Short mmCIF file of C-alpha atoms and ligand atoms in Angstrom, two decimals:
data_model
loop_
_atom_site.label_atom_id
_atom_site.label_comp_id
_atom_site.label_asym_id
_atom_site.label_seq_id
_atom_site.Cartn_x
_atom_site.Cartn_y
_atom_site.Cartn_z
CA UNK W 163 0.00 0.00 0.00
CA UNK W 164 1.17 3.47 -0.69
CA UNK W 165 -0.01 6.98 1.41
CA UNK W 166 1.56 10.17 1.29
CA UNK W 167 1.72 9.90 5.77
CA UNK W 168 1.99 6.55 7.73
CA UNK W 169 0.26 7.72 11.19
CA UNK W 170 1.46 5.13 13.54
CA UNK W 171 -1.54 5.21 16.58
CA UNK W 172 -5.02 5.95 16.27
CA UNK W 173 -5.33 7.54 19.79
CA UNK W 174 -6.32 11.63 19.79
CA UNK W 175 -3.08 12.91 18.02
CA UNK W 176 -3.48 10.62 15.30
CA UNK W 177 -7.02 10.96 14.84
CA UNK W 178 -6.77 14.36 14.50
CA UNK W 179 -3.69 14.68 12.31
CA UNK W 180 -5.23 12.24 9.89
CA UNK W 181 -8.20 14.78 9.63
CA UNK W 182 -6.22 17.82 9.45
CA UNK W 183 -4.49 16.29 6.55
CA UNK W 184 -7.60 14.85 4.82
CA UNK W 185 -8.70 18.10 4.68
CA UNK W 186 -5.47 19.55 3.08
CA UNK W 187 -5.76 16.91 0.23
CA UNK W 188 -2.79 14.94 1.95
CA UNK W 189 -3.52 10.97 1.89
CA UNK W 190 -2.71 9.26 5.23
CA UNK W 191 -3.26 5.65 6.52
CA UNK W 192 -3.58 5.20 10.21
CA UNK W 193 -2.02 1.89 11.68
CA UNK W 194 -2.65 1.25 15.16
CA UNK W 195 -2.06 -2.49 17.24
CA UNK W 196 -5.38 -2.17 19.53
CA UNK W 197 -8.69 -2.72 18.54
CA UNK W 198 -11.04 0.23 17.68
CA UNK W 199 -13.48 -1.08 20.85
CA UNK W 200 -10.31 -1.18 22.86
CA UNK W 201 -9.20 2.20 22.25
CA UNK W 202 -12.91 3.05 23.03
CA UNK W 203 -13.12 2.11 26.69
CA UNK W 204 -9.81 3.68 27.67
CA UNK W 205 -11.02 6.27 30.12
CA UNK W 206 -8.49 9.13 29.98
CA UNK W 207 -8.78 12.99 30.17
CA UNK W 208 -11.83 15.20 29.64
CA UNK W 209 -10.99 19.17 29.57
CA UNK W 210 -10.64 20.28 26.28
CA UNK W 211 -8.79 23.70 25.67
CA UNK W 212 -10.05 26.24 23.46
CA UNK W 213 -7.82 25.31 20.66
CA UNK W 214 -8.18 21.50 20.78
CA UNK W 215 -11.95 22.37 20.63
CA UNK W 216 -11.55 24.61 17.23
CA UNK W 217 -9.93 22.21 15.94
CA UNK W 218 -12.38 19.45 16.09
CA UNK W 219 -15.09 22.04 14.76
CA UNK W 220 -12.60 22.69 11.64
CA UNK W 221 -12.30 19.01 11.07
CA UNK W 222 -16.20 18.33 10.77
CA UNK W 223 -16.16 16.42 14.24
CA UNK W 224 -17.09 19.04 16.46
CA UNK W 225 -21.10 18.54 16.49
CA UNK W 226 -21.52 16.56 19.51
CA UNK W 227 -19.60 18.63 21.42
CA UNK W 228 -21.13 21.31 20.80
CA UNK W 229 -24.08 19.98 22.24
CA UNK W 230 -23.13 18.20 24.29
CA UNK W 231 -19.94 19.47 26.39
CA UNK W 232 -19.75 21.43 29.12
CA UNK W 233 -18.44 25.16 29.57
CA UNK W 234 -16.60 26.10 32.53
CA UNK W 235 -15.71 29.63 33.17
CA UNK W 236 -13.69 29.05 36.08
CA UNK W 237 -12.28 26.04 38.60
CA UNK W 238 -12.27 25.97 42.48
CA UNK W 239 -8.84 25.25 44.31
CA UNK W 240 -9.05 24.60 47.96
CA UNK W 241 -6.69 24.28 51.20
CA UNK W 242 -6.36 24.89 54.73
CA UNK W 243 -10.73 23.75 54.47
CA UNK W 244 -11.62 26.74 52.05
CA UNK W 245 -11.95 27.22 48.99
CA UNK W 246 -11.39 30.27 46.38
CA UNK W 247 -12.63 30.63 42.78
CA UNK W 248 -10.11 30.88 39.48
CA UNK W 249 -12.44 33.08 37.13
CA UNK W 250 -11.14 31.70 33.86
CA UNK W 251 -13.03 33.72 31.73
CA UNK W 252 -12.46 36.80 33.41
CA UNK W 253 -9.01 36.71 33.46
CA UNK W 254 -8.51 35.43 29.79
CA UNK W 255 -11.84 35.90 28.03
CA UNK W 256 -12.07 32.33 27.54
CA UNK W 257 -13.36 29.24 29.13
CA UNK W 258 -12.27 25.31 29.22
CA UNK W 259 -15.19 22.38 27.69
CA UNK W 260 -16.04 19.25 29.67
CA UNK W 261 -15.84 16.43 27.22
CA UNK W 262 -14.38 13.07 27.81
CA UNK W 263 -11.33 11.73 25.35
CA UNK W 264 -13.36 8.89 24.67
CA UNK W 265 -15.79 10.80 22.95
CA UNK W 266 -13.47 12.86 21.23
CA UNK W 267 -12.23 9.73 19.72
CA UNK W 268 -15.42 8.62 19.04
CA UNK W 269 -16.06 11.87 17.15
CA UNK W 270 -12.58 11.58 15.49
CA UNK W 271 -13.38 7.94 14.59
CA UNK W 272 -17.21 8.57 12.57
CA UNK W 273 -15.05 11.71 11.22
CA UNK W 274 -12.45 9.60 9.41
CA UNK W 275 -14.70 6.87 8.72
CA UNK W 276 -17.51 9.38 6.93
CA UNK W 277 -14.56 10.36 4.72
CA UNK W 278 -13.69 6.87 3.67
CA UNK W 279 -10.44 6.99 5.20
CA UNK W 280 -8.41 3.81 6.29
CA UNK W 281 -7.57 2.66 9.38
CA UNK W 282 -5.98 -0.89 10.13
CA UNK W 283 -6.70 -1.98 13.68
CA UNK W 284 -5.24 -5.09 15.74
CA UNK W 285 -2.24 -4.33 14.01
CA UNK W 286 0.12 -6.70 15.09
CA UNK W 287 4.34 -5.75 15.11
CA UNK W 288 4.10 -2.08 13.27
CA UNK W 289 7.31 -0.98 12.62
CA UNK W 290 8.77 1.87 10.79
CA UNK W 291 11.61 1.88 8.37
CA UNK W 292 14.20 3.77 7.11
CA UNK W 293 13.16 7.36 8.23
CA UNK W 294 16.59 8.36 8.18
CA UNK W 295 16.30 8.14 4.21
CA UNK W 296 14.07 9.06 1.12
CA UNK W 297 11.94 6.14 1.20
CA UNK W 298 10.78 5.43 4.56
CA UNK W 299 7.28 2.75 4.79
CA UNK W 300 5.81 0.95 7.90
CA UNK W 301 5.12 -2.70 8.34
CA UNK W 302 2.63 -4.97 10.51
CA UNK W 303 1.86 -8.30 10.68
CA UNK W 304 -2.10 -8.89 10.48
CA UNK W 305 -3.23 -13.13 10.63
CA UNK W 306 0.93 -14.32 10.58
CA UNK W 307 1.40 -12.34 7.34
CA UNK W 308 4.12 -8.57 6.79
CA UNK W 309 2.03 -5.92 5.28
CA UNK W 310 4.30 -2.50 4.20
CA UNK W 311 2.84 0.72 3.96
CA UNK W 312 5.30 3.02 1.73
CA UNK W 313 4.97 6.56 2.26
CA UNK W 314 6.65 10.12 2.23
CA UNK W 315 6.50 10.64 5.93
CA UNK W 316 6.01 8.57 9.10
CA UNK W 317 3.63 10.32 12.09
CA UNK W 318 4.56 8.37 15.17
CA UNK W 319 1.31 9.11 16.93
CA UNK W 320 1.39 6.39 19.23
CA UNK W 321 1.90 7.62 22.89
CA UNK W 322 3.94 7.29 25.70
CA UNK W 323 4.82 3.11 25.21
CA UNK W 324 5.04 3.33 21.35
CA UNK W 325 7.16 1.94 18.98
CA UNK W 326 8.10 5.16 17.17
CA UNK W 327 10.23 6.50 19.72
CA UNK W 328 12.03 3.53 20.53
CA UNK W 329 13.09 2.94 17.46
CA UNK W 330 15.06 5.81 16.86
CA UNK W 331 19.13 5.65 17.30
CA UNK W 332 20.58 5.22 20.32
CA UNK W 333 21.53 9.13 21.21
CA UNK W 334 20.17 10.69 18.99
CA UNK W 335 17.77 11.90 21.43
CA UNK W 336 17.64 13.93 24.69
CA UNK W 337 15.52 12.88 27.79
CA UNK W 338 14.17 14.94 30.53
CA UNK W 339 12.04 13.40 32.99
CA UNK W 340 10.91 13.77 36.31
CA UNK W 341 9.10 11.05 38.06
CA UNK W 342 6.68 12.04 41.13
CA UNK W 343 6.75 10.32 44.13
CA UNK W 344 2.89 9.17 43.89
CA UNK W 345 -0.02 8.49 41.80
CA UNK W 346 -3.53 9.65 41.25
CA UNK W 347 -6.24 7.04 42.05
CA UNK W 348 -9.29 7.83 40.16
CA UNK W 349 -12.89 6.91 40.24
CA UNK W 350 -15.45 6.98 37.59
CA UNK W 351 -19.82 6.68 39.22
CA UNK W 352 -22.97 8.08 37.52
CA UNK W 353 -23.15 10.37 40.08
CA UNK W 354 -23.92 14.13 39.66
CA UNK W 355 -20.69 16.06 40.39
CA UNK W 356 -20.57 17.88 44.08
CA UNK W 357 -19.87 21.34 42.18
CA UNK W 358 -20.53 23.05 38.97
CA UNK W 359 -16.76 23.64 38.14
CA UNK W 360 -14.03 21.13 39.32
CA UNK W 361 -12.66 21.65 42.43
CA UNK W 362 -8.82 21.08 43.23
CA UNK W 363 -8.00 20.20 46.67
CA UNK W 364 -4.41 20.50 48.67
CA UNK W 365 -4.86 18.48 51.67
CA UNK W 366 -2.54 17.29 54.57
CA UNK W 367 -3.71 13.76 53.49
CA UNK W 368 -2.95 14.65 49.74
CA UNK W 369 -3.98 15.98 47.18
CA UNK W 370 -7.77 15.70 45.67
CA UNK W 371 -9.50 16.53 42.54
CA UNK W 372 -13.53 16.51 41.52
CA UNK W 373 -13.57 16.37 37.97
CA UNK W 374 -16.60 15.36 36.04
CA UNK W 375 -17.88 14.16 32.73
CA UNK W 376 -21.05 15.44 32.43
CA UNK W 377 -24.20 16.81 34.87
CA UNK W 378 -24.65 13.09 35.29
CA UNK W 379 -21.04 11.27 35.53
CA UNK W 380 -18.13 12.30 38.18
CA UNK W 381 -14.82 11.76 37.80
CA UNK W 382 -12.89 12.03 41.16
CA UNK W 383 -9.64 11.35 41.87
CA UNK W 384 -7.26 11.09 45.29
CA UNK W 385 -3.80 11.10 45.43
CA UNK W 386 -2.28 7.81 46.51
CA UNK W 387 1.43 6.39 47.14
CA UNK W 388 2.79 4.48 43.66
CA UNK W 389 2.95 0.91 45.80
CA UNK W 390 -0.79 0.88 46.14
CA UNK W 391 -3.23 -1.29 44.87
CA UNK W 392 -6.71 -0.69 43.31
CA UNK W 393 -8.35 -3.72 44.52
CA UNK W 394 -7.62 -2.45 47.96
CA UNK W 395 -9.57 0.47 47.99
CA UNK W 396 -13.38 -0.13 48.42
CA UNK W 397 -15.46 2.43 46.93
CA UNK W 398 -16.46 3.11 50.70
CA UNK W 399 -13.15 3.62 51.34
CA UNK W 400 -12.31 5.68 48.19
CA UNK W 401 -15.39 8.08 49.06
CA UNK W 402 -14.33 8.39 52.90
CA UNK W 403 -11.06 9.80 51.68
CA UNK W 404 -12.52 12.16 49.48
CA UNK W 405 -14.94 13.46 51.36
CA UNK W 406 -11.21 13.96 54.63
CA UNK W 407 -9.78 15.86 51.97
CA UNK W 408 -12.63 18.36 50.75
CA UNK W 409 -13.74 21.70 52.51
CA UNK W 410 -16.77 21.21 54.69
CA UNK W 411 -19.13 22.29 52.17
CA UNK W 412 -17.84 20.78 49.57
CA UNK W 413 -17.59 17.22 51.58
CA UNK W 414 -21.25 17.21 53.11
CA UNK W 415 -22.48 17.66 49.17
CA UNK W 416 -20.62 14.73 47.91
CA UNK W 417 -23.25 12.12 45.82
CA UNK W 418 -21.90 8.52 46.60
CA UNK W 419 -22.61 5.30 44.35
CA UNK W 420 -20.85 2.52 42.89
CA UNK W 421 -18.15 2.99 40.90
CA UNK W 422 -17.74 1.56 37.27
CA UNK W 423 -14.03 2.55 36.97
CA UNK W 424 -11.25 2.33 39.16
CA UNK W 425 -7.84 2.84 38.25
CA UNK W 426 -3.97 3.97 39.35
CA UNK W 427 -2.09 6.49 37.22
CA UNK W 428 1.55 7.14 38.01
CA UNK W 429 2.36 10.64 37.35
CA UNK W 430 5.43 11.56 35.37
CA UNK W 431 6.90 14.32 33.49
CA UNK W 432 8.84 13.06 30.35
CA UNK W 433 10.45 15.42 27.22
CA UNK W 434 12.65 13.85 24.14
CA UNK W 435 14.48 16.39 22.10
CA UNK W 436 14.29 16.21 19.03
CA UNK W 437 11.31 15.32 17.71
CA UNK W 438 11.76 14.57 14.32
CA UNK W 439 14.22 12.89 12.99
CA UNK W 440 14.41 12.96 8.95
CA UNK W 441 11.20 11.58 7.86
CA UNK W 442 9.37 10.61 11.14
CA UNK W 443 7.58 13.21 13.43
CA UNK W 444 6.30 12.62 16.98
CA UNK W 445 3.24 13.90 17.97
CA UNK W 446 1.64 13.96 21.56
CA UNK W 447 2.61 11.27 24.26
CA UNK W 448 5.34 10.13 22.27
CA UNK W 449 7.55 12.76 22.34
CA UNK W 450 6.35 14.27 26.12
CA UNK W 451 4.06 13.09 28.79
CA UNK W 452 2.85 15.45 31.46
CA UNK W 453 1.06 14.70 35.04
CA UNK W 454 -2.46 15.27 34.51
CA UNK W 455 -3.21 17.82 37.52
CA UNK W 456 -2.75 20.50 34.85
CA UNK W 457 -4.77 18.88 32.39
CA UNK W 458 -2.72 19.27 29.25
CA UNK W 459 -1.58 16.21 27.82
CA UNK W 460 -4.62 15.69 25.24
CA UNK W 461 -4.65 19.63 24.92
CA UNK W 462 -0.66 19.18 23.89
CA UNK W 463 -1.27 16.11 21.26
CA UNK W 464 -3.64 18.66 19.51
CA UNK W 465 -1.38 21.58 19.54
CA UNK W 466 1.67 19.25 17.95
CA UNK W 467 -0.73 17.55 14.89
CA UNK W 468 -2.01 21.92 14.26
CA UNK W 469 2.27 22.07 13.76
CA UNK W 470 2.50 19.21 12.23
CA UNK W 471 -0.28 19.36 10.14
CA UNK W 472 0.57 23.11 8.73
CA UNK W 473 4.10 21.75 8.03
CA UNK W 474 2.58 18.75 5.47
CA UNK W 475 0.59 21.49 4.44
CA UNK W 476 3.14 23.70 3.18
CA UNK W 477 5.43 21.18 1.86
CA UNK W 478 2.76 19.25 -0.41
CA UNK W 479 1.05 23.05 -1.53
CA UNK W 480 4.70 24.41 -2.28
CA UNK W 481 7.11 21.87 -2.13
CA UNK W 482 8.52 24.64 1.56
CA UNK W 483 10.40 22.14 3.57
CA UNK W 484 10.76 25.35 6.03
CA UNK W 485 7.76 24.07 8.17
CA UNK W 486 8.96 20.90 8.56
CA UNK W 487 12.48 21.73 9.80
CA UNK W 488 10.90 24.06 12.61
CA UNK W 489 8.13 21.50 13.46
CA UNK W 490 10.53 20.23 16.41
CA UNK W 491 11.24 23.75 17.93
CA UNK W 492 7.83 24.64 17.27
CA UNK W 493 5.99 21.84 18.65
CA UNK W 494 8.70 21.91 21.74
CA UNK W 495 8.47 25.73 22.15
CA UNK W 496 4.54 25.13 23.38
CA UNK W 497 4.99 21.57 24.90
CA UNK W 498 7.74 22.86 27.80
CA UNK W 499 5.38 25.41 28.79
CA UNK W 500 2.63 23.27 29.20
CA UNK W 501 5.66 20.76 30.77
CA UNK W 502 6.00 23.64 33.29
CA UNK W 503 2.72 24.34 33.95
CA UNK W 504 1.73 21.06 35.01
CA UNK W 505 5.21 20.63 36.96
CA UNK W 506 3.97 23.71 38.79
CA UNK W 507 0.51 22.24 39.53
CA UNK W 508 1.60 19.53 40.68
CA UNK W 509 3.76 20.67 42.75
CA UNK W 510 1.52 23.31 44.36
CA UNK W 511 -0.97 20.89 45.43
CA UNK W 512 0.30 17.18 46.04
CA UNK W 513 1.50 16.22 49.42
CA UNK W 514 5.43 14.97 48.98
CA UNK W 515 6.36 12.50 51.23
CA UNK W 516 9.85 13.97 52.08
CA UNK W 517 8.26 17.64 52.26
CA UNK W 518 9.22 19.67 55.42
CA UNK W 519 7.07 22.34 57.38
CA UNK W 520 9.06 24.66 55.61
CA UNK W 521 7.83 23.60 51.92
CA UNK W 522 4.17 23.20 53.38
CA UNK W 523 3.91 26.59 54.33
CA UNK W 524 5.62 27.72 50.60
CA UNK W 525 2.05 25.76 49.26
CA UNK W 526 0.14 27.48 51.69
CA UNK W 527 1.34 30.71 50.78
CA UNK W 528 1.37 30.11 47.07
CA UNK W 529 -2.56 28.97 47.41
CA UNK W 530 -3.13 32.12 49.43
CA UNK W 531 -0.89 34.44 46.94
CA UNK W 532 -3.52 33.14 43.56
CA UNK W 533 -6.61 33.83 45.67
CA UNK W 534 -5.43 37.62 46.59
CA UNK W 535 -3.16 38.83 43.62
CA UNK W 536 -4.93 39.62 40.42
CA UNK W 537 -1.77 39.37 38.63
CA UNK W 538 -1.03 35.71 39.90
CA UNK W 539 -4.69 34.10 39.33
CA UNK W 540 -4.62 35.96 35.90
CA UNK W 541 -1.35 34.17 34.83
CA UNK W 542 -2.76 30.47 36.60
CA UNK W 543 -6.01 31.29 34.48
CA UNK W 544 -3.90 32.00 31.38
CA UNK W 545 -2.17 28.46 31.50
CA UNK W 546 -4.61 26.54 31.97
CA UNK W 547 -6.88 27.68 29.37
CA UNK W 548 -3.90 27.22 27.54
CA UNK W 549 -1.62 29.16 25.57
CA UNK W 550 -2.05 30.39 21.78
CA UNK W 551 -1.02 28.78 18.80
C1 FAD U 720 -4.47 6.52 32.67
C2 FAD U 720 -4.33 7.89 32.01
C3 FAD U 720 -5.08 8.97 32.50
C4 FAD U 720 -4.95 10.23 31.90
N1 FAD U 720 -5.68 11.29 32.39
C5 FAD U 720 -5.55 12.50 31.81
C6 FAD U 720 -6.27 13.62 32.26
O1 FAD U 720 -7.05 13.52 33.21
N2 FAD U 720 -6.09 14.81 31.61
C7 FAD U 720 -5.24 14.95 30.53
O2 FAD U 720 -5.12 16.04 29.91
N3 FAD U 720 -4.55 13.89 30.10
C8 FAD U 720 -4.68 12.71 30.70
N4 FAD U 720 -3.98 11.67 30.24
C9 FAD U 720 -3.13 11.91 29.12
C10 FAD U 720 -3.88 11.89 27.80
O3 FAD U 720 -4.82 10.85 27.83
C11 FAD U 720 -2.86 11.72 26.72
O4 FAD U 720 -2.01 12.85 26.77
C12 FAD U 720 -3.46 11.57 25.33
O5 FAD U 720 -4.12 10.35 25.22
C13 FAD U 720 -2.36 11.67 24.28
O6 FAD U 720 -2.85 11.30 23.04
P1 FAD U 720 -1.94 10.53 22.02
O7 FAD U 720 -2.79 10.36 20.81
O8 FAD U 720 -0.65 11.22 21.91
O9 FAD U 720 -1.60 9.12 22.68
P2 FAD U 720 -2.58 7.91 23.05
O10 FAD U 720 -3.92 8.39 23.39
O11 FAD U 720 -1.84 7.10 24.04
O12 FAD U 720 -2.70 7.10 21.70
C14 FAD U 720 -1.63 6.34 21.19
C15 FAD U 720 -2.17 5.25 20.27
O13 FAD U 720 -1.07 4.55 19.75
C16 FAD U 720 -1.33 3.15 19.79
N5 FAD U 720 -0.06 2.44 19.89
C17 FAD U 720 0.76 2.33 20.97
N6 FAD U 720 1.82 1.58 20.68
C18 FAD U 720 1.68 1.19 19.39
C19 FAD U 720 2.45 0.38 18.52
N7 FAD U 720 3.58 -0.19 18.94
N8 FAD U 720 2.01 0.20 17.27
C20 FAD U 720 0.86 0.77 16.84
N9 FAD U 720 0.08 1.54 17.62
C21 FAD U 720 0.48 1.75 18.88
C22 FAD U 720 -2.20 2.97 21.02
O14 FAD U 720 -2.99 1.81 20.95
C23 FAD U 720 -3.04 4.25 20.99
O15 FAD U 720 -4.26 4.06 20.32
C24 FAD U 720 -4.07 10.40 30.81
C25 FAD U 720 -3.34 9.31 30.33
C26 FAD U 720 -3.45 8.06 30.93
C27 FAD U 720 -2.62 6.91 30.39
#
């Protein structure tokens, strides 16, 4: 088979890419080793920034959001048992959607398939090839037998444990990383949320955030140590903790019910530089992973494929290779800040195990610094809304 882009991963950054680029004129296969039902029920991140929600309008899968999302002007963060509002919208003019990543994918998924586009799932053994070179292609194995895509350009699309950036030369690549000393447990219960806008808690006993889904589904989480185990928290348990860690208000309004997901994240902070090396381009979790308290890392895989996209675009309207040889720096440039951001985030509200009076009161402080300075909540609010590109 022949395609103009080989997008390795059908997760948000590749979905999106491969739309972007459909609607350029620029022919792309998307090769991913789960199943499309698999890559349905992962339950991942739901705050979209502004720009990852223009760009699913401009693609042709923004309808269901639309109606369906959302809007939040502004998020609650809470310590010492209050709690003080981040106006979002006040402070930047814009606000943040509620919509899962599963539906986004969804979306994503009737987009490409409306447009007749192809998409090999269960891919078995995807590799790509020669990158360094003229000719690069991707193979897979589907029922014992090598199938080879040949193509102009590889998009390795395919998050954090991917094949794309493991294949690349031994140093040829930089790594930053930073890897936190705990995880988030999170819970998932058709329950309605206990407030409008999330809430984001510092707590002696750690840190807590009530997220949601929609005016019917919540999506809590509690910050646990990285040695625990899921099957040994009880959703009693799970909504006892919560409820320690909340202000008083915010606790007694808490909806309980059975929970129909339960899982452990670790939290991480990861960066590879370069990005692109000859003929392959990472996009999203492959080249840079970021703890999820600052809810960027699906905002971050859009912002690389708008790069990356623009940079096919130029290349196949003009033959401009200019695009392509700043998508790194580009795509980088926006990433770190959004690295920082989160680093920040996390930082300001987890509890660290090794953390001394000293750095408790520094939180404290901080916390009580956003909720009386203009000039601080105005440059939180500007973050997370998420920069411009
Ligand atoms: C448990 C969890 C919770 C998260 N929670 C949040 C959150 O609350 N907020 C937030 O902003 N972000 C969150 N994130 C991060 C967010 O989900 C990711 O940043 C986002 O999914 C990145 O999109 P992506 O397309 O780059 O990668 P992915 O969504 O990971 O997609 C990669 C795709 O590549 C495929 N693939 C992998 N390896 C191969 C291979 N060898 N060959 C072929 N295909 C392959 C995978 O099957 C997958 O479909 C979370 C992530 C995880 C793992």
């Amino acid at each position: 088979m022949r395609t103009q882009v080989a997008i390795v991963g059908s997760g948000p950054a590749g979905l999106l890419l491969g739309q972007l680029l459909h609607k350029a004129g620029i022919d792309n296969v998307i090769v991913d080793r789960a199943s499309k039902a698999h890559i349905l029920g992962r339950v991942r991140a739901g705050v979209l920034e502004d720009g990852m929600a223009r760009q699913l309008t401009a693609v042709g899968a923004g309808g269901r959001m639309a109606a369906e999302a959302l809007v939040h002007d502004g998020v609650w963060l809470a310590f010492m048992g209050r709690r003080f509002r981040l106006d979002l919208k006040a402070h930047t003019g814009k606000s943040v959607l509620i919509y899962g990543q599963t539906e986004v994918t969804h979306d994503l998924m009737d987009a490409r398939e409306r447009a007749g586009l192809m998409t090999i799932y269960s891919a078995e053994n995807v590799r790509p090839h020669d990158f360094d070179g003229e000719s690069p292609s991707v193979t897979y194995d589907t029922d014992g037998i090598e199938k080879r895509i040949d193509c102009a350009f590889i998009a390795g699309c395919d998050g954090q444990h991917g094949v794309c950036r493991k294949s690349l030369p031994e140093g040829a690549t930089t790594v930053f990383e930073r890897v936190y000393p705990f995880g988030w447990l999170g819970l998932l219960a058709d329950v309605p949320p206990v407030s409008e806008e999330l809430v984001y808690a510092n707590h002696d006993r750690g840190f807590a955030l009530c997220s949601m889904r929609s005016r019917a589904r919540s999506r809590y989480y509690i910050q646990c140590r990285t040695d625990e185990r899921v099957e040994d928290w009880s959703d009693d348990a799970f909504w006892d903790e919560l409820r320690r860690r909340l202000p008083p208000d915010a606790a007694e309004s808490v909806t309980t019910g059975p929970s129909f997901e339960k899982s452990i994240a670790p939290l991480r902070s990861f960066v590879i530089e370069p990005v692109r090396f000859g003929r392959l381009f990472l996009a999203g979790d492959a080249g840079h992973i970021v703890p999820p308290t600052g809810a960027k890392g699906l905002n971050l895989a859009a912002s690389d494929v708008h790069y990356l996209a623009e940079a096919f675009g130029e290349y196949y309207a003009d033959g401009s290779e200019e695009g392509l040889r700043a998508y790194s720096e580009k795509a980088l440039g926006r990433a770190w800040k959004a690295v920082r951001f989160s680093w920040w985030m996390t930082n300001l509200l987890h509890r660290f195990p090794d953390a001394a009076p000293f750095e408790r009161r520094m939180q404290e402080t901080e916390l009580a610094y956003l909720s009386q300075s203009e000039r601080a909540a105005a440059a939180m609010a500007e973050n997370y809304v998420g920069l411009p590109y």
